[in-house]
Amino acid sequence: MRTQKKKPQNKQRRPAQSAWRRFLRFWPACGRWLGYGAWLLAEVALNAGGMALDMFRPASKIYPAVLRVPLSHMTSAEVAVFATSITLTPGTLVLSIDRGTVPSEVHPEIPVDGVSVAGDDGFLLVHAVYAEDSDAVREELDVMLNKVLWASRG
């Protein structure tokens, strides 16, 4: 008669229901990121076409400016996606990322460069080629920021 080996019991195993819930939450997140990628691809195509047409116009509409775009309550990944999206879009470029300061008991204000600290308020310095109306450029960047947050958080 064959004896069956008993499987070792893992007392730290999570219930199958939580794994199923995580699996079901994964697909909507994939859909949101795919939607954001499609939107970004369309924006890149539209802006590239506009810049190409502007090269052949006798009177160019170039009016460069550097804008300060505030960041609030964003994770490092969200800041990285937002900054990369801005840089990928023709006519805009992120010059600097400042994530604010880190409070410390010894040193009350230590400046932080880069995106190493999640959740701190900070700002991006964005160079825009077509910034004759800086409020319109800020609105476009706000739309992009809201789409990044929607794709990330749902």
mmCIF file of C-alpha atoms in Angstrom:
data_model
loop_
_atom_site.group_PDB
_atom_site.id
_atom_site.type_symbol
_atom_site.label_atom_id
_atom_site.label_comp_id
_atom_site.label_asym_id
_atom_site.label_seq_id
_atom_site.Cartn_x
_atom_site.Cartn_y
_atom_site.Cartn_z
ATOM 1 C CA MET A 1 0.000 0.000 0.000
ATOM 2 C CA ARG A 2 1.345 3.418 -0.950
ATOM 3 C CA THR A 3 1.610 6.098 1.618
ATOM 4 C CA GLN A 4 0.973 9.637 0.616
ATOM 5 C CA LYS A 5 3.302 12.298 1.773
ATOM 6 C CA LYS A 6 1.699 14.984 3.797
ATOM 7 C CA LYS A 7 2.264 18.501 2.602
ATOM 8 C CA PRO A 8 3.850 20.745 5.166
ATOM 9 C CA GLN A 9 1.367 23.234 6.477
ATOM 10 C CA ASN A 10 2.252 26.839 5.982
ATOM 11 C CA LYS A 11 0.593 28.789 8.765
ATOM 12 C CA GLN A 12 1.553 32.146 7.232
ATOM 13 C CA ARG A 13 -0.281 31.476 3.987
ATOM 14 C CA ARG A 14 -2.700 34.182 2.942
ATOM 15 C CA PRO A 15 -6.240 33.204 2.167
ATOM 16 C CA ALA A 16 -7.007 32.547 -1.491
ATOM 17 C CA GLN A 17 -9.631 35.268 -1.445
ATOM 18 C CA SER A 18 -7.065 38.061 -0.945
ATOM 19 C CA ALA A 19 -4.916 36.720 -3.796
ATOM 20 C CA TRP A 20 -8.005 36.672 -5.987
ATOM 21 C CA ARG A 21 -8.801 40.272 -5.070
ATOM 22 C CA ARG A 22 -5.256 41.372 -5.879
ATOM 23 C CA PHE A 23 -5.546 39.594 -9.230
ATOM 24 C CA LEU A 24 -8.827 41.333 -10.011
ATOM 25 C CA ARG A 25 -7.388 44.757 -9.075
ATOM 26 C CA PHE A 26 -4.448 44.186 -11.415
ATOM 27 C CA TRP A 27 -6.482 44.251 -14.645
ATOM 28 C CA PRO A 28 -8.163 47.638 -14.171
ATOM 29 C CA ALA A 29 -4.750 49.130 -13.357
ATOM 30 C CA CYS A 30 -3.344 47.663 -16.590
ATOM 31 C CA GLY A 31 -6.231 49.184 -18.508
ATOM 32 C CA ARG A 32 -5.668 52.605 -16.951
ATOM 33 C CA TRP A 33 -1.939 52.547 -17.810
ATOM 34 C CA LEU A 34 -2.650 51.373 -21.366
ATOM 35 C CA GLY A 35 -5.170 54.188 -21.730
ATOM 36 C CA TYR A 36 -2.633 56.694 -20.453
ATOM 37 C CA GLY A 37 -0.007 55.348 -22.860
ATOM 38 C CA ALA A 38 -2.402 55.689 -25.798
ATOM 39 C CA TRP A 39 -3.285 59.244 -24.764
ATOM 40 C CA LEU A 40 0.411 60.150 -24.395
ATOM 41 C CA LEU A 41 1.226 58.665 -27.798
ATOM 42 C CA ALA A 42 -1.520 60.782 -29.371
ATOM 43 C CA GLU A 43 -0.192 63.910 -27.611
ATOM 44 C CA VAL A 44 3.338 63.209 -28.845
ATOM 45 C CA ALA A 45 2.072 62.768 -32.418
ATOM 46 C CA LEU A 46 -0.023 65.949 -32.323
ATOM 47 C CA ASN A 47 2.751 68.073 -30.824
ATOM 48 C CA ALA A 48 5.368 66.663 -33.206
ATOM 49 C CA GLY A 49 3.117 67.512 -36.141
ATOM 50 C CA GLY A 50 2.599 71.034 -34.840
ATOM 51 C CA MET A 51 6.322 71.571 -34.406
ATOM 52 C CA ALA A 52 7.032 70.219 -37.892
ATOM 53 C CA LEU A 53 4.496 72.617 -39.423
ATOM 54 C CA ASP A 54 5.943 75.507 -37.444
ATOM 55 C CA MET A 55 9.351 74.909 -39.005
ATOM 56 C CA PHE A 56 7.939 75.747 -42.436
ATOM 57 C CA ARG A 57 6.020 78.871 -41.413
ATOM 58 C CA PRO A 58 7.597 82.233 -42.172
ATOM 59 C CA ALA A 59 6.585 83.632 -38.770
ATOM 60 C CA SER A 60 7.341 81.117 -36.075
ATOM 61 C CA LYS A 61 5.144 80.904 -32.975
ATOM 62 C CA ILE A 62 8.082 80.035 -30.716
ATOM 63 C CA TYR A 63 7.897 81.832 -27.390
ATOM 64 C CA PRO A 64 10.085 79.926 -24.906
ATOM 65 C CA ALA A 65 9.564 80.093 -21.161
ATOM 66 C CA VAL A 66 10.502 78.212 -18.008
ATOM 67 C CA LEU A 67 7.557 77.320 -15.800
ATOM 68 C CA ARG A 68 7.488 76.129 -12.206
ATOM 69 C CA VAL A 69 5.022 73.246 -11.861
ATOM 70 C CA PRO A 70 4.171 72.349 -8.250
ATOM 71 C CA LEU A 71 4.113 68.726 -7.095
ATOM 72 C CA SER A 72 1.925 67.782 -4.182
ATOM 73 C CA HIS A 73 1.436 64.427 -2.489
ATOM 74 C CA MET A 74 2.976 62.387 -5.303
ATOM 75 C CA THR A 75 5.055 59.253 -4.979
ATOM 76 C CA SER A 76 8.473 59.025 -6.582
ATOM 77 C CA ALA A 77 7.088 56.750 -9.301
ATOM 78 C CA GLU A 78 4.317 59.242 -10.147
ATOM 79 C CA VAL A 79 6.849 62.089 -10.331
ATOM 80 C CA ALA A 80 9.101 59.987 -12.568
ATOM 81 C CA VAL A 81 6.233 59.117 -14.948
ATOM 82 C CA PHE A 82 5.035 62.735 -15.023
ATOM 83 C CA ALA A 83 8.527 64.140 -15.675
ATOM 84 C CA THR A 84 9.237 61.532 -18.345
ATOM 85 C CA SER A 85 5.908 62.244 -20.043
ATOM 86 C CA ILE A 86 6.678 65.961 -20.135
ATOM 87 C CA THR A 87 10.115 65.324 -21.610
ATOM 88 C CA LEU A 88 8.739 62.905 -24.222
ATOM 89 C CA THR A 89 6.226 65.473 -25.435
ATOM 90 C CA PRO A 90 7.777 67.637 -28.183
ATOM 91 C CA GLY A 91 8.192 71.249 -27.145
ATOM 92 C CA THR A 92 8.570 70.601 -23.418
ATOM 93 C CA LEU A 93 11.496 69.516 -21.281
ATOM 94 C CA VAL A 94 11.936 69.011 -17.536
ATOM 95 C CA LEU A 95 14.982 70.984 -16.449
ATOM 96 C CA SER A 96 14.913 70.203 -12.737
ATOM 97 C CA ILE A 97 13.065 68.136 -10.164
ATOM 98 C CA ASP A 98 12.958 69.475 -6.613
ATOM 99 C CA ARG A 99 11.168 67.375 -4.012
ATOM 100 C CA GLY A 100 11.313 69.952 -1.232
ATOM 101 C CA THR A 101 13.065 69.371 2.057
ATOM 102 C CA VAL A 102 13.342 66.562 4.559
ATOM 103 C CA PRO A 103 12.739 67.620 8.178
ATOM 104 C CA SER A 104 15.367 66.368 10.593
ATOM 105 C CA GLU A 105 15.957 66.820 14.303
ATOM 106 C CA VAL A 106 19.611 67.725 13.820
ATOM 107 C CA HIS A 107 19.209 69.766 10.638
ATOM 108 C CA PRO A 108 15.700 71.229 10.325
ATOM 109 C CA GLU A 109 15.916 71.791 6.568
ATOM 110 C CA ILE A 110 18.062 69.489 4.424
ATOM 111 C CA PRO A 111 17.556 70.107 0.696
ATOM 112 C CA VAL A 112 16.915 67.010 -1.375
ATOM 113 C CA ASP A 113 17.709 66.652 -5.070
ATOM 114 C CA GLY A 114 16.015 64.118 -7.305
ATOM 115 C CA VAL A 115 13.030 61.924 -6.549
ATOM 116 C CA SER A 116 14.384 60.032 -3.574
ATOM 117 C CA VAL A 117 11.769 61.066 -1.029
ATOM 118 C CA ALA A 118 8.153 60.103 -1.686
ATOM 119 C CA GLY A 119 5.284 62.334 -0.683
ATOM 120 C CA ASP A 120 7.148 65.588 -0.119
ATOM 121 C CA ASP A 121 5.915 68.693 -1.841
ATOM 122 C CA GLY A 122 8.210 70.099 -4.475
ATOM 123 C CA PHE A 123 8.207 71.360 -8.035
ATOM 124 C CA LEU A 124 9.397 70.734 -11.573
ATOM 125 C CA LEU A 125 11.081 73.359 -13.709
ATOM 126 C CA VAL A 126 9.671 72.861 -17.204
ATOM 127 C CA HIS A 127 10.970 74.519 -20.355
ATOM 128 C CA ALA A 128 8.175 75.061 -22.879
ATOM 129 C CA VAL A 129 8.887 76.185 -26.438
ATOM 130 C CA TYR A 130 5.346 77.453 -27.137
ATOM 131 C CA ALA A 131 4.511 79.342 -23.948
ATOM 132 C CA GLU A 132 3.057 82.586 -25.210
ATOM 133 C CA ASP A 133 0.074 81.860 -22.964
ATOM 134 C CA SER A 134 1.672 80.325 -19.872
ATOM 135 C CA ASP A 135 -1.739 79.656 -18.288
ATOM 136 C CA ALA A 136 -2.696 77.436 -21.239
ATOM 137 C CA VAL A 137 0.572 75.513 -20.896
ATOM 138 C CA ARG A 138 -0.069 75.079 -17.159
ATOM 139 C CA GLU A 139 -3.569 73.764 -17.913
ATOM 140 C CA GLU A 140 -2.142 71.226 -20.372
ATOM 141 C CA LEU A 141 0.393 70.114 -17.749
ATOM 142 C CA ASP A 142 -2.394 69.847 -15.159
ATOM 143 C CA VAL A 143 -4.353 67.606 -17.540
ATOM 144 C CA MET A 144 -1.274 65.406 -17.935
ATOM 145 C CA LEU A 145 -0.723 65.337 -14.167
ATOM 146 C CA ASN A 146 -4.338 64.338 -13.524
ATOM 147 C CA LYS A 147 -4.078 61.548 -16.102
ATOM 148 C CA VAL A 148 -0.900 60.229 -14.455
ATOM 149 C CA LEU A 149 -2.586 60.270 -11.034
ATOM 150 C CA TRP A 150 -5.684 58.573 -12.466
ATOM 151 C CA ALA A 151 -3.574 55.824 -14.056
ATOM 152 C CA SER A 152 -1.587 55.348 -10.862
ATOM 153 C CA ARG A 153 -4.330 55.541 -8.251
ATOM 154 C CA GLY A 154 -7.518 54.775 -10.087
#
